[in-house]
C-alpha positions as protocol buffer text, in pm:
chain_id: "A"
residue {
  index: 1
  type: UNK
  ca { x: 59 y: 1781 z: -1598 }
}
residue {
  index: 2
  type: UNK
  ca { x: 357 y: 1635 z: -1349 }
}
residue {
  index: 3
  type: UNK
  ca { x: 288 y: 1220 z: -1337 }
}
residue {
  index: 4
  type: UNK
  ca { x: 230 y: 1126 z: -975 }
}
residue {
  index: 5
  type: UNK
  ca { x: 378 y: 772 z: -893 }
}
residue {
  index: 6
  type: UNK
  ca { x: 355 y: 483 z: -658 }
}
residue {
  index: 7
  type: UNK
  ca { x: 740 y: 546 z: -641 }
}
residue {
  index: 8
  type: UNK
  ca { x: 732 y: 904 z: -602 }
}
residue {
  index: 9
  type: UNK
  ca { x: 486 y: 820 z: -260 }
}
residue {
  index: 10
  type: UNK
  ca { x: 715 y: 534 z: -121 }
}
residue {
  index: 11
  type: UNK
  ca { x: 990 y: 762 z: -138 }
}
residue {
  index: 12
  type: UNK
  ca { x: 780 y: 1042 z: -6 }
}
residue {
  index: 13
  type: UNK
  ca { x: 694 y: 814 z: 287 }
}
residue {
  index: 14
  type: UNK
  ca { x: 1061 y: 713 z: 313 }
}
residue {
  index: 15
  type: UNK
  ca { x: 1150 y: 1078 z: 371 }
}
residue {
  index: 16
  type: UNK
  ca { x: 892 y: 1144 z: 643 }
}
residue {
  index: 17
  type: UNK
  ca { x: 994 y: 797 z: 807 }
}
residue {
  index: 18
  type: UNK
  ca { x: 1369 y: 999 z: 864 }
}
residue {
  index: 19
  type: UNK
  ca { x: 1209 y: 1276 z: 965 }
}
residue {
  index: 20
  type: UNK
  ca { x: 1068 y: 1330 z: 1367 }
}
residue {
  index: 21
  type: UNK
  ca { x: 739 y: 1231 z: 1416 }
}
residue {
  index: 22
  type: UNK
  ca { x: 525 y: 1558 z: 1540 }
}
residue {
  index: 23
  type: UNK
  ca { x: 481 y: 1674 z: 1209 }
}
residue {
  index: 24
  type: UNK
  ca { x: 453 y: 1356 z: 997 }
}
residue {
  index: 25
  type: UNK
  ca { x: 119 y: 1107 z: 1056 }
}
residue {
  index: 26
  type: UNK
  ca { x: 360 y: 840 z: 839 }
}
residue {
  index: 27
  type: UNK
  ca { x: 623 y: 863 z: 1142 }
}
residue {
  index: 28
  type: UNK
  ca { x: 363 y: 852 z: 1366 }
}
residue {
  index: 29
  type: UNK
  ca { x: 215 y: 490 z: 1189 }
}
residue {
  index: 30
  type: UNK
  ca { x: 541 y: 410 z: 1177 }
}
residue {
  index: 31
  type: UNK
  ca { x: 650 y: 468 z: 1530 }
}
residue {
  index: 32
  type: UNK
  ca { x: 297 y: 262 z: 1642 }
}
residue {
  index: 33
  type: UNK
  ca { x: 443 y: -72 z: 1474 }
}
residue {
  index: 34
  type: UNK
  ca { x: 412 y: -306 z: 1249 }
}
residue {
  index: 35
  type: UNK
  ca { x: 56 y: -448 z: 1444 }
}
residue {
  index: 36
  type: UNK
  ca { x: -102 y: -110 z: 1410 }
}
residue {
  index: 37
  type: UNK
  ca { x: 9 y: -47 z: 1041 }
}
residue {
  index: 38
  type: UNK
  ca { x: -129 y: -357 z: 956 }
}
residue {
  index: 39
  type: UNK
  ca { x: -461 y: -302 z: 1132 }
}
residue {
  index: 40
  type: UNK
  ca { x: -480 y: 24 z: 945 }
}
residue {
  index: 41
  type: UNK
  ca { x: -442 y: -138 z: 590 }
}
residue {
  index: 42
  type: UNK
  ca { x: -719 y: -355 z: 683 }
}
residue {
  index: 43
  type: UNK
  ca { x: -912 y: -114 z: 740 }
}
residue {
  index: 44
  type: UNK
  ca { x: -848 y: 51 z: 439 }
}
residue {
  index: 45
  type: UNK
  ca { x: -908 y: -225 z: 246 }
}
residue {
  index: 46
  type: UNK
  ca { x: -1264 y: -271 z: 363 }
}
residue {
  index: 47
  type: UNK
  ca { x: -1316 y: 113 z: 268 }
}
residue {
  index: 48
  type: UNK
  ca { x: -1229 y: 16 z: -32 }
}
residue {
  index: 49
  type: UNK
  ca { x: -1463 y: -274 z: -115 }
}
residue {
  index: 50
  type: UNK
  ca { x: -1716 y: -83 z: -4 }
}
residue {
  index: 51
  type: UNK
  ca { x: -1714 y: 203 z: -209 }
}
residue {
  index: 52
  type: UNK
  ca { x: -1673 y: -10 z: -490 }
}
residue {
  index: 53
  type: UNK
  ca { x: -1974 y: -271 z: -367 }
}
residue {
  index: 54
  type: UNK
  ca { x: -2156 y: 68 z: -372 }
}
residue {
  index: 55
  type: UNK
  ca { x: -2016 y: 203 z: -745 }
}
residue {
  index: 56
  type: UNK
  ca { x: -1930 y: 569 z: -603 }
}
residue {
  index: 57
  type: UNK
  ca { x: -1646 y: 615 z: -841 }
}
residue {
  index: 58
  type: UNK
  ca { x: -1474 y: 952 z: -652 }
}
residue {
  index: 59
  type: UNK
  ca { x: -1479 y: 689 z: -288 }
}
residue {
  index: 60
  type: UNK
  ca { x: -1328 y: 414 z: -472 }
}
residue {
  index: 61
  type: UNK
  ca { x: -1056 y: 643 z: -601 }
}
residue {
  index: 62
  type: UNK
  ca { x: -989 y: 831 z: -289 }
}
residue {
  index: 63
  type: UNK
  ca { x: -1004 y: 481 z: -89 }
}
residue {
  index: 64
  type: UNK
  ca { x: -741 y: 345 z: -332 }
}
residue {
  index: 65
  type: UNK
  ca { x: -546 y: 648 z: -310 }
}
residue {
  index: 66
  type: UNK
  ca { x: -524 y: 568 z: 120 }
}
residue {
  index: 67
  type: UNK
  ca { x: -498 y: 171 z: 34 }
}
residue {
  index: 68
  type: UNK
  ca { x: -201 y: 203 z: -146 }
}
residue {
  index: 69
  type: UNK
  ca { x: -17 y: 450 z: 77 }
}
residue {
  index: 70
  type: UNK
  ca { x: -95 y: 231 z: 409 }
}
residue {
  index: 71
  type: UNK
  ca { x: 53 y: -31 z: 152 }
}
residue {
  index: 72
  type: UNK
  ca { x: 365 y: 123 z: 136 }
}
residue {
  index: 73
  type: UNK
  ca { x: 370 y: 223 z: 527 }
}
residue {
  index: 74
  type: UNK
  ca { x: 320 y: -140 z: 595 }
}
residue {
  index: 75
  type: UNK
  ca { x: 578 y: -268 z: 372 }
}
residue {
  index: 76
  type: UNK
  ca { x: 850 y: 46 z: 513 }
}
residue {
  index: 77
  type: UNK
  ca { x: 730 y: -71 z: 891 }
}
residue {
  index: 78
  type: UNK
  ca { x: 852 y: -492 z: 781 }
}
residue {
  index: 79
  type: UNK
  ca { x: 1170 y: -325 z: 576 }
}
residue {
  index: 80
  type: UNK
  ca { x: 997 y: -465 z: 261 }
}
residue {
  index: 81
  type: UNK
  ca { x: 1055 y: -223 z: -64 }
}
residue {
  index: 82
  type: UNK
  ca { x: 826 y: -154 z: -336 }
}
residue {
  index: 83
  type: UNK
  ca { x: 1088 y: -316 z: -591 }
}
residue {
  index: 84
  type: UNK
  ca { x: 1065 y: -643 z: -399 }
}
residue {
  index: 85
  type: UNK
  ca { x: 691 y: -630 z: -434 }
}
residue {
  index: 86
  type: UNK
  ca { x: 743 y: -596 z: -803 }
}
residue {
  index: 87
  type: UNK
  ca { x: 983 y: -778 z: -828 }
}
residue {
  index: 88
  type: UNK
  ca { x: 748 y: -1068 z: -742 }
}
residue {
  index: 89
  type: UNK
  ca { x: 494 y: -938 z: -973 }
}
residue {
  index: 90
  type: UNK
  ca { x: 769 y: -873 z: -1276 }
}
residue {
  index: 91
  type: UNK
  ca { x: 833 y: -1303 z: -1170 }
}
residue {
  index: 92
  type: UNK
  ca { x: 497 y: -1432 z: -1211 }
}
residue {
  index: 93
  type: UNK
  ca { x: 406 y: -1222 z: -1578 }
}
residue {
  index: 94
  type: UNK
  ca { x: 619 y: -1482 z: -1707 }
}
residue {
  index: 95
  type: UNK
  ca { x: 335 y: -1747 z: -1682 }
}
residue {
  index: 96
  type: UNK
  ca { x: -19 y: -1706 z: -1682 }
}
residue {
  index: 97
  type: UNK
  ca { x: -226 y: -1646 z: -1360 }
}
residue {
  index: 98
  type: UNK
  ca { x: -402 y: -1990 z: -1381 }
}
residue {
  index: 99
  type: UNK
  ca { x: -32 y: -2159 z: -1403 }
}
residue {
  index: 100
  type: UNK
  ca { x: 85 y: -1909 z: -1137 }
}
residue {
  index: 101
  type: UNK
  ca { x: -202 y: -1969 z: -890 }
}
residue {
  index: 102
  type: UNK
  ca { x: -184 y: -2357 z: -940 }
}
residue {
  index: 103
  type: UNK
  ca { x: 203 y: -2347 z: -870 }
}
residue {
  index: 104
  type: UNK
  ca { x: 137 y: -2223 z: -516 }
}
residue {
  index: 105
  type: UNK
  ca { x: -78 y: -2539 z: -420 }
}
């Protein structure tokens, strides 16, 4: 079984951003703007909530799935990459999250 990554979809999504925007709904998000993108993460991210709120394991799954790829479109529509993003992360594993979280007061 091929492994699937968050990688392998941000650079599926970079692809489709190059290509015309008929056939792609990422060109299409993309060509609405940043605003739009935005409003559709949000939305996302309430889908997602609820179907875990509600403990319907295949939702939550298939919610994440969409969360994290209008993620990515949000980040491609601001000209943020995925290895700034974890780059950030990879920065704050070297202290704990109570240190981390205090730090930002």
């Amino acid at each position: 079984m091929s492994r699937f990554t968050i990688h392998d979809l941000a650079a599926t999504i970079d692809a489709r951003a190059a290509s015309g925007g008929e056939a792609s709904y990422t060109r299409k998000l993309l060509d609405k703007g940043a605003e739009h993108c935005a409003k559709k993460f949000g939305e996302e991210a309430v889908e997602t909530v609820i179907a875990a709120v509600e403990n319907d394991r295949a939702h939550l799954i298939a919610e994440g799935a969409d969360l994290l790829y209008h993620f990515l479109v949000l980040l491609k529509v601001r000209g943020v990459k995925l290895e700034e993003v974890e780059a950030a992360l990879d920065k704050r594993t070297s202290t704990s999250g109570l240190e981390e979280k205090a730090s930002r007061k």
